[in-house]
Each structure stands twice: as structure tokens, then as C-alpha cells.
Amino acid sequence: MHLIIIFLALGLAYGLRYVDFLTSSKWLVRWQISLLLFISPPLLLIATAIAVICMGPQGKMLGFSTGWVSYILAWIFCGWTAILGLALAYQGWQSVQKVNNYPQINIAGKSVFLLDNPILFSAQIGFWDSKLVVSKGILERLNSEQLDAVLNHEQGHYYYRDTFWFFWLGWLGKIVPFLPKTQVLWHELLTLREIRADQWAKKQVDGLLLAETLLLMVSDRFTEQNNFYAAYSCTTPPNRLTERIDAILAETDFSMEQKSYWFWSWILLNFLPLITMFFHQ
């Protein structure tokens, strides 16, 4: 019976990923649907595995016997998710320790860590209380207005704690890389994250200046992505750059902060497999 529950959860996880998520022109709805479709399948599988482990390999459920196969599979999956999470956390911790060795300077009243590199680079690195890193290239090649645009964008990432939340999202994505649209949804969330930070910066600086600075930094180079980075240009997929610029120059409201009870209701539905424990005897 437990194997049936596992296969049902897998089938539902696959089915959720085939939902067409690019159907709304409203940014809040687009953000919430993309987030739901990205996190629901792994949360559903984790809840199912925990339920199977808690019920154990012995006993019956709705008249059907249980066995060791499903129990072992559940432990393997939970072990894999735990090891993967610890590995990613260790990588993030190493990055933070590396940043702590960089010289610390003050720019426009903000404390930043200086990367000795001529490229144009800025990023929030860390977890909840992330650290802002900028390269020497930023200080040498950008004027004061462009630098202010970059700093305000990074402040948007810090305000929304993007490094912390996207660390967990990156972990969930790596748990189920075999599911369809994992990379597509991940790039969608990265793009929407950058648009949200752009809109934060746009409240402080001119939108045209922000777009010009973005183009300048992106044209300089692309760097390797990390799930705990929140950077001005690094994490934007090249084919989504135009979308970011259009959003910066538009006059539309791109708010993604409104409360939505249906969103959290759907999140709670992912833990329904835990209810199956009450039917185990």
C-alpha cells in the first residue's frame, strides 16, 4: 500500500509540472504560480516519504499490507535530501568565510566587501544576513550614479532576503532535477527575483539609468550561478534580459508583496500525505 502512495505522489508531482504557468500578465500571480509549481512537487514527495517512514514497514493500511521496499525507498530519499542540503549549506558557509577575508570598505554609507577583480561584479552572498560584495571594476569603471543604481538593486535583494529564500529553493530544485520544467521554473523565479529587486531600486534611482547600468554590467561578462547568490546581473538568463529591461522602463506596478491566502492554502495541501498515517494499523 505504501508503494501505491509513493507512486501516486510521483504521478501528482509530474502532473503539477505540466501546468501552463505563463498564462497571467499580473506579476504577483505569475510569481506565486511559478513558486507553487516549483516547490510543490518536492514538498509533496518529502511529506510522502516522512509519512511512510513514520508508519514503518509493518502493519496494514486500508486492508492492504505494507512492506520493507517502500520503507527503504523513503529512507533513501530522505537521506539524499538531508545530505544534499548539508552539502549546499557547507558550500554556502565556505563562500561566506571566503568573503570575510576580503577587505571591507564603506561606499555611500554602506559597508561592502571588495573583490580584487577588474570585472563588473556585485552580489549579496550569504544566507539571512547576507554580505554585499563588489569588485574593483565596479568602483573604477562606473560613475557615482551608476554605482548608486547597483547598490540600490543589491539593497532590494537584502530587503527581500533573497539569498536565504533562494538557498532553500535551490535545495528543493536539486532534490528533484528529474521532474519536467525544473530548470524552466528556476530561471523564471530568478528573473522575477531580479525584476523585484529592480523595482525596489527604481524607487530610488531613475529607471533609464538603472537599465543602462544593467546592460553595461551584463555585456561585461556572465559569471557562474550559485543558489545563495543574489546578484545584479549574474543570475539573469541571457534570453530574459529584455524582459527585465522592459519591466524597468515600464510604468506598470510590479508589486509581488500582497498577501494571498489561496497561495498558502495550496502550500499546506502538499502536506496532505501526512494524514495517511491515521489510516495505518
mmCIF file of C-alpha atoms in Angstrom:
data_model
loop_
_atom_site.group_PDB
_atom_site.id
_atom_site.type_symbol
_atom_site.label_atom_id
_atom_site.label_comp_id
_atom_site.label_asym_id
_atom_site.label_seq_id
_atom_site.Cartn_x
_atom_site.Cartn_y
_atom_site.Cartn_z
ATOM 1 C CA MET A 1 0.000 0.000 0.000
ATOM 2 C CA HIS A 2 2.850 2.367 0.774
ATOM 3 C CA LEU A 3 4.253 1.802 -2.706
ATOM 4 C CA ILE A 4 0.907 2.866 -4.145
ATOM 5 C CA ILE A 5 1.053 6.085 -2.111
ATOM 6 C CA ILE A 6 4.605 6.765 -3.343
ATOM 7 C CA PHE A 7 3.646 6.229 -6.989
ATOM 8 C CA LEU A 8 0.557 8.415 -6.564
ATOM 9 C CA ALA A 9 2.744 11.204 -5.136
ATOM 10 C CA LEU A 10 5.190 10.847 -8.036
ATOM 11 C CA GLY A 11 2.365 10.954 -10.543
ATOM 12 C CA LEU A 12 0.904 14.068 -8.949
ATOM 13 C CA ALA A 13 4.345 15.711 -8.841
ATOM 14 C CA TYR A 14 4.796 15.094 -12.572
ATOM 15 C CA GLY A 15 1.273 16.287 -13.288
ATOM 16 C CA LEU A 16 1.774 19.581 -11.464
ATOM 17 C CA ARG A 17 4.810 20.383 -13.584
ATOM 18 C CA TYR A 18 2.772 20.143 -16.791
ATOM 19 C CA VAL A 19 0.560 23.064 -15.767
ATOM 20 C CA ASP A 20 0.978 26.073 -18.071
ATOM 21 C CA PHE A 21 2.333 28.700 -15.678
ATOM 22 C CA LEU A 22 2.969 31.538 -18.149
ATOM 23 C CA THR A 23 -0.695 32.432 -18.525
ATOM 24 C CA SER A 24 -1.014 35.617 -16.459
ATOM 25 C CA SER A 25 0.173 39.131 -17.213
ATOM 26 C CA LYS A 26 -0.005 40.041 -13.499
ATOM 27 C CA TRP A 27 3.399 39.804 -11.893
ATOM 28 C CA LEU A 28 2.122 38.772 -8.465
ATOM 29 C CA VAL A 29 0.094 35.886 -9.935
ATOM 30 C CA ARG A 30 2.987 34.859 -12.166
ATOM 31 C CA TRP A 31 5.350 34.846 -9.180
ATOM 32 C CA GLN A 32 3.005 32.814 -6.993
ATOM 33 C CA ILE A 33 2.139 30.230 -9.653
ATOM 34 C CA SER A 34 5.789 29.735 -10.612
ATOM 35 C CA LEU A 35 6.742 29.385 -6.957
ATOM 36 C CA LEU A 36 3.933 26.902 -6.276
ATOM 37 C CA LEU A 37 4.773 24.720 -9.266
ATOM 38 C CA PHE A 38 8.452 24.753 -8.328
ATOM 39 C CA ILE A 39 8.169 23.852 -4.646
ATOM 40 C CA SER A 40 5.004 21.735 -4.527
ATOM 41 C CA PRO A 41 6.398 18.542 -6.144
ATOM 42 C CA PRO A 42 9.464 18.232 -3.859
ATOM 43 C CA LEU A 43 7.436 19.147 -0.760
ATOM 44 C CA LEU A 44 4.828 16.546 -1.719
ATOM 45 C CA LEU A 45 7.486 13.852 -2.123
ATOM 46 C CA ILE A 46 9.194 14.796 1.147
ATOM 47 C CA ALA A 47 5.888 14.671 3.042
ATOM 48 C CA THR A 48 5.096 11.281 1.480
ATOM 49 C CA ALA A 49 8.496 9.864 2.431
ATOM 50 C CA ILE A 50 8.152 11.110 6.019
ATOM 51 C CA ALA A 51 4.685 9.582 6.274
ATOM 52 C CA VAL A 52 5.952 6.191 5.043
ATOM 53 C CA ILE A 53 8.874 6.270 7.485
ATOM 54 C CA CYS A 54 6.596 7.158 10.412
ATOM 55 C CA MET A 55 4.200 4.307 9.539
ATOM 56 C CA GLY A 56 7.037 1.806 9.359
ATOM 57 C CA PRO A 57 7.411 -1.421 7.337
ATOM 58 C CA GLN A 58 4.899 -3.452 9.320
ATOM 59 C CA GLY A 59 1.137 -3.368 9.705
ATOM 60 C CA LYS A 60 -1.734 -2.738 7.327
ATOM 61 C CA MET A 61 -3.358 0.223 5.668
ATOM 62 C CA LEU A 62 -6.966 0.103 4.416
ATOM 63 C CA GLY A 63 -6.737 -3.667 4.455
ATOM 64 C CA PHE A 64 -3.539 -3.808 2.375
ATOM 65 C CA SER A 65 -0.256 -4.994 3.826
ATOM 66 C CA THR A 66 2.866 -2.835 3.869
ATOM 67 C CA GLY A 67 6.463 -3.873 3.294
ATOM 68 C CA TRP A 68 10.154 -3.065 3.518
ATOM 69 C CA VAL A 69 10.622 -1.880 -0.069
ATOM 70 C CA SER A 70 8.659 1.351 0.337
ATOM 71 C CA TYR A 71 10.175 1.899 3.787
ATOM 72 C CA ILE A 72 13.739 1.613 2.450
ATOM 73 C CA LEU A 73 12.951 3.827 -0.550
ATOM 74 C CA ALA A 74 11.566 6.501 1.771
ATOM 75 C CA TRP A 75 14.694 6.407 3.934
ATOM 76 C CA ILE A 76 16.948 6.622 0.873
ATOM 77 C CA PHE A 77 15.056 9.651 -0.414
ATOM 78 C CA CYS A 78 15.082 11.439 2.950
ATOM 79 C CA GLY A 79 18.756 10.636 3.414
ATOM 80 C CA TRP A 80 19.531 12.001 -0.034
ATOM 81 C CA THR A 81 17.655 15.249 0.642
ATOM 82 C CA ALA A 82 19.382 15.713 4.002
ATOM 83 C CA ILE A 83 22.872 15.061 2.613
ATOM 84 C CA LEU A 84 22.234 17.385 -0.323
ATOM 85 C CA GLY A 85 21.013 20.137 1.996
ATOM 86 C CA LEU A 86 24.064 19.803 4.238
ATOM 87 C CA ALA A 87 26.397 19.863 1.221
ATOM 88 C CA LEU A 88 24.790 23.028 -0.143
ATOM 89 C CA ALA A 89 24.868 24.652 3.295
ATOM 90 C CA TYR A 90 28.572 23.843 3.587
ATOM 91 C CA GLN A 91 29.260 25.375 0.183
ATOM 92 C CA GLY A 92 27.403 28.497 1.246
ATOM 93 C CA TRP A 93 29.328 28.643 4.517
ATOM 94 C CA GLN A 94 32.610 28.360 2.600
ATOM 95 C CA SER A 95 31.598 31.278 0.391
ATOM 96 C CA VAL A 96 30.789 33.407 3.438
ATOM 97 C CA GLN A 97 34.152 32.561 5.020
ATOM 98 C CA LYS A 98 35.909 33.491 1.789
ATOM 99 C CA VAL A 99 34.079 36.823 1.672
ATOM 100 C CA ASN A 100 35.098 37.563 5.278
ATOM 101 C CA ASN A 101 38.718 37.593 4.111
ATOM 102 C CA TYR A 102 38.057 40.367 1.603
ATOM 103 C CA PRO A 103 38.914 43.942 2.633
ATOM 104 C CA GLN A 104 35.896 45.858 3.913
ATOM 105 C CA ILE A 105 35.204 49.398 2.712
ATOM 106 C CA ASN A 106 32.432 51.981 3.002
ATOM 107 C CA ILE A 107 30.560 53.193 -0.083
ATOM 108 C CA ALA A 108 27.810 55.796 0.228
ATOM 109 C CA GLY A 109 27.286 54.846 3.854
ATOM 110 C CA LYS A 110 27.079 51.125 3.062
ATOM 111 C CA SER A 111 29.595 48.567 4.283
ATOM 112 C CA VAL A 112 30.772 46.336 1.427
ATOM 113 C CA PHE A 113 33.449 43.719 0.820
ATOM 114 C CA LEU A 114 35.873 44.428 -2.006
ATOM 115 C CA LEU A 115 36.722 41.758 -4.588
ATOM 116 C CA ASP A 116 40.106 42.366 -6.240
ATOM 117 C CA ASN A 117 38.950 41.822 -9.814
ATOM 118 C CA PRO A 118 38.566 44.191 -12.816
ATOM 119 C CA ILE A 119 35.245 42.670 -13.923
ATOM 120 C CA LEU A 120 31.924 44.359 -13.160
ATOM 121 C CA PHE A 121 30.536 42.294 -10.306
ATOM 122 C CA SER A 122 28.226 42.881 -7.370
ATOM 123 C CA ALA A 123 26.313 40.336 -5.315
ATOM 124 C CA GLN A 124 24.746 39.565 -1.986
ATOM 125 C CA ILE A 125 26.458 36.466 -0.611
ATOM 126 C CA GLY A 126 25.385 34.528 2.438
ATOM 127 C CA PHE A 127 22.129 33.378 3.975
ATOM 128 C CA TRP A 128 19.758 35.513 6.099
ATOM 129 C CA ASP A 129 22.160 38.342 6.909
ATOM 130 C CA SER A 130 23.926 38.425 3.560
ATOM 131 C CA LYS A 131 27.061 40.409 2.766
ATOM 132 C CA LEU A 132 27.432 42.776 -0.178
ATOM 133 C CA VAL A 133 30.459 42.124 -2.403
ATOM 134 C CA VAL A 134 31.567 44.484 -5.168
ATOM 135 C CA SER A 135 34.575 44.252 -7.449
ATOM 136 C CA LYS A 136 37.279 46.851 -8.050
ATOM 137 C CA GLY A 137 35.966 47.041 -11.581
ATOM 138 C CA ILE A 138 32.691 48.432 -10.246
ATOM 139 C CA LEU A 139 34.491 51.251 -8.431
ATOM 140 C CA GLU A 140 36.861 52.043 -11.294
ATOM 141 C CA ARG A 141 34.532 51.806 -14.294
ATOM 142 C CA LEU A 142 31.158 53.051 -13.065
ATOM 143 C CA ASN A 143 30.307 56.654 -12.269
ATOM 144 C CA SER A 144 28.640 57.638 -8.996
ATOM 145 C CA GLU A 145 25.091 57.478 -10.427
ATOM 146 C CA GLN A 146 25.624 54.014 -11.917
ATOM 147 C CA LEU A 147 27.215 52.798 -8.686
ATOM 148 C CA ASP A 148 24.213 54.099 -6.758
ATOM 149 C CA ALA A 149 21.893 52.147 -9.075
ATOM 150 C CA VAL A 150 23.828 48.936 -8.407
ATOM 151 C CA LEU A 151 23.867 49.458 -4.644
ATOM 152 C CA ASN A 152 20.131 50.130 -4.540
ATOM 153 C CA HIS A 153 19.428 46.972 -6.543
ATOM 154 C CA GLU A 154 21.522 44.924 -4.127
ATOM 155 C CA GLN A 155 19.701 46.554 -1.210
ATOM 156 C CA GLY A 156 16.490 45.231 -2.735
ATOM 157 C CA HIS A 157 17.905 41.709 -2.594
ATOM 158 C CA TYR A 158 18.871 42.267 1.033
ATOM 159 C CA TYR A 159 15.419 43.615 1.931
ATOM 160 C CA TYR A 160 13.678 40.550 0.496
ATOM 161 C CA ARG A 161 16.321 38.169 1.968
ATOM 162 C CA ASP A 162 16.733 36.617 -1.479
ATOM 163 C CA THR A 163 19.928 34.753 -0.610
ATOM 164 C CA PHE A 164 18.187 32.954 2.247
ATOM 165 C CA TRP A 165 14.979 32.018 0.439
ATOM 166 C CA PHE A 166 16.694 31.071 -2.807
ATOM 167 C CA PHE A 167 19.098 28.827 -0.937
ATOM 168 C CA TRP A 168 16.085 26.724 0.105
ATOM 169 C CA LEU A 169 14.539 26.957 -3.341
ATOM 170 C CA GLY A 170 17.804 25.818 -4.888
ATOM 171 C CA TRP A 171 17.864 22.869 -2.482
ATOM 172 C CA LEU A 172 14.310 21.854 -3.407
ATOM 173 C CA GLY A 173 15.149 22.145 -7.104
ATOM 174 C CA LYS A 174 18.195 19.897 -6.767
ATOM 175 C CA ILE A 175 16.180 17.247 -4.922
ATOM 176 C CA VAL A 176 14.004 16.574 -7.965
ATOM 177 C CA PRO A 177 16.065 17.569 -11.056
ATOM 178 C CA PHE A 178 14.386 14.737 -12.990
ATOM 179 C CA LEU A 179 10.972 16.409 -12.896
ATOM 180 C CA PRO A 180 9.928 18.322 -16.023
ATOM 181 C CA LYS A 181 10.338 22.122 -16.194
ATOM 182 C CA THR A 182 12.640 22.268 -13.181
ATOM 183 C CA GLN A 183 15.177 24.479 -14.972
ATOM 184 C CA VAL A 184 12.488 26.499 -16.757
ATOM 185 C CA LEU A 185 10.754 27.340 -13.479
ATOM 186 C CA TRP A 186 14.084 28.042 -11.773
ATOM 187 C CA HIS A 187 15.031 30.574 -14.456
ATOM 188 C CA GLU A 188 11.556 32.093 -14.213
ATOM 189 C CA LEU A 189 11.957 32.589 -10.462
ATOM 190 C CA LEU A 190 15.443 34.048 -10.914
ATOM 191 C CA THR A 191 14.119 36.520 -13.466
ATOM 192 C CA LEU A 192 11.181 37.546 -11.285
ATOM 193 C CA ARG A 193 13.538 37.913 -8.326
ATOM 194 C CA GLU A 194 15.724 40.286 -10.313
ATOM 195 C CA ILE A 195 12.699 42.241 -11.553
ATOM 196 C CA ARG A 196 11.533 42.622 -7.962
ATOM 197 C CA ALA A 197 14.941 43.990 -6.903
ATOM 198 C CA ASP A 198 14.960 46.250 -9.977
ATOM 199 C CA GLN A 199 11.615 47.698 -8.923
ATOM 200 C CA TRP A 200 12.989 48.323 -5.440
ATOM 201 C CA ALA A 201 15.956 50.202 -6.919
ATOM 202 C CA LYS A 202 13.676 52.078 -9.308
ATOM 203 C CA LYS A 203 12.059 53.796 -6.321
ATOM 204 C CA GLN A 204 15.432 55.350 -5.522
ATOM 205 C CA VAL A 205 17.072 55.949 -8.922
ATOM 206 C CA ASP A 206 15.987 56.778 -12.469
ATOM 207 C CA GLY A 207 14.681 53.762 -14.419
ATOM 208 C CA LEU A 208 16.618 54.624 -17.572
ATOM 209 C CA LEU A 209 19.859 54.867 -15.595
ATOM 210 C CA LEU A 210 19.090 51.510 -13.983
ATOM 211 C CA ALA A 211 18.502 49.860 -17.372
ATOM 212 C CA GLU A 212 21.692 51.345 -18.842
ATOM 213 C CA THR A 213 23.731 50.142 -15.875
ATOM 214 C CA LEU A 214 22.242 46.662 -16.188
ATOM 215 C CA LEU A 215 23.173 46.498 -19.873
ATOM 216 C CA LEU A 216 26.693 47.678 -19.090
ATOM 217 C CA MET A 217 27.233 45.007 -16.446
ATOM 218 C CA VAL A 218 25.674 42.165 -18.399
ATOM 219 C CA SER A 219 27.666 42.991 -21.546
ATOM 220 C CA ASP A 220 30.861 42.816 -19.488
ATOM 221 C CA ARG A 221 30.530 39.114 -18.722
ATOM 222 C CA PHE A 222 28.423 36.358 -17.196
ATOM 223 C CA THR A 223 29.590 34.510 -14.108
ATOM 224 C CA GLU A 224 28.797 31.107 -12.676
ATOM 225 C CA GLN A 225 25.498 30.945 -10.832
ATOM 226 C CA ASN A 226 25.196 29.898 -7.211
ATOM 227 C CA ASN A 227 21.946 29.298 -5.407
ATOM 228 C CA PHE A 228 22.938 31.518 -2.458
ATOM 229 C CA TYR A 229 23.924 34.485 -4.664
ATOM 230 C CA ALA A 230 21.629 37.401 -5.387
ATOM 231 C CA ALA A 231 23.442 39.450 -7.986
ATOM 232 C CA TYR A 232 22.711 42.445 -10.189
ATOM 233 C CA SER A 233 23.410 40.701 -13.484
ATOM 234 C CA CYS A 234 24.862 37.250 -12.881
ATOM 235 C CA THR A 235 21.697 35.250 -12.334
ATOM 236 C CA THR A 236 19.633 36.617 -15.188
ATOM 237 C CA PRO A 237 19.318 34.079 -18.031
ATOM 238 C CA PRO A 238 20.570 35.814 -21.210
ATOM 239 C CA ASN A 239 17.281 35.269 -23.041
ATOM 240 C CA ARG A 240 15.354 37.008 -20.206
ATOM 241 C CA LEU A 241 17.392 40.218 -20.179
ATOM 242 C CA THR A 242 14.989 42.045 -22.490
ATOM 243 C CA GLU A 243 12.139 41.208 -20.124
ATOM 244 C CA ARG A 244 13.988 42.794 -17.225
ATOM 245 C CA ILE A 245 14.740 45.955 -19.156
ATOM 246 C CA ASP A 246 11.141 46.258 -20.355
ATOM 247 C CA ALA A 247 9.968 45.906 -16.758
ATOM 248 C CA ILE A 248 12.363 48.629 -15.606
ATOM 249 C CA LEU A 249 11.232 51.074 -18.300
ATOM 250 C CA ALA A 250 7.513 50.339 -17.938
ATOM 251 C CA GLU A 251 5.211 52.332 -15.692
ATOM 252 C CA THR A 252 3.261 49.272 -14.546
ATOM 253 C CA ASP A 253 3.066 48.257 -10.904
ATOM 254 C CA PHE A 254 5.183 45.127 -10.408
ATOM 255 C CA SER A 255 4.303 44.552 -6.768
ATOM 256 C CA MET A 256 4.848 40.965 -5.572
ATOM 257 C CA GLU A 257 4.256 41.580 -1.874
ATOM 258 C CA GLN A 258 0.481 41.260 -1.499
ATOM 259 C CA LYS A 259 -0.875 38.624 0.884
ATOM 260 C CA SER A 260 -2.669 35.709 -0.734
ATOM 261 C CA TYR A 261 -4.486 33.138 1.372
ATOM 262 C CA TRP A 262 -5.080 30.782 -1.552
ATOM 263 C CA PHE A 263 -1.309 30.599 -2.069
ATOM 264 C CA TRP A 264 -0.654 29.408 1.495
ATOM 265 C CA SER A 265 -3.635 27.079 1.305
ATOM 266 C CA TRP A 266 -2.057 25.325 -1.666
ATOM 267 C CA ILE A 267 1.254 25.109 0.194
ATOM 268 C CA LEU A 268 -0.479 23.314 3.072
ATOM 269 C CA LEU A 269 -2.052 20.843 0.648
ATOM 270 C CA ASN A 270 1.431 19.498 -0.099
ATOM 271 C CA PHE A 271 1.499 18.000 3.396
ATOM 272 C CA LEU A 272 -1.706 16.008 2.953
ATOM 273 C CA PRO A 273 0.248 12.701 2.669
ATOM 274 C CA LEU A 274 0.934 13.020 6.394
ATOM 275 C CA ILE A 275 -2.777 12.374 7.004
ATOM 276 C CA THR A 276 -2.352 8.830 5.660
ATOM 277 C CA MET A 277 -0.635 7.930 8.947
ATOM 278 C CA PHE A 278 -4.050 7.898 10.636
ATOM 279 C CA PHE A 279 -5.146 5.026 8.355
ATOM 280 C CA HIS A 280 -2.153 2.828 9.267
ATOM 281 C CA GLN A 281 -2.728 -0.035 11.642
#
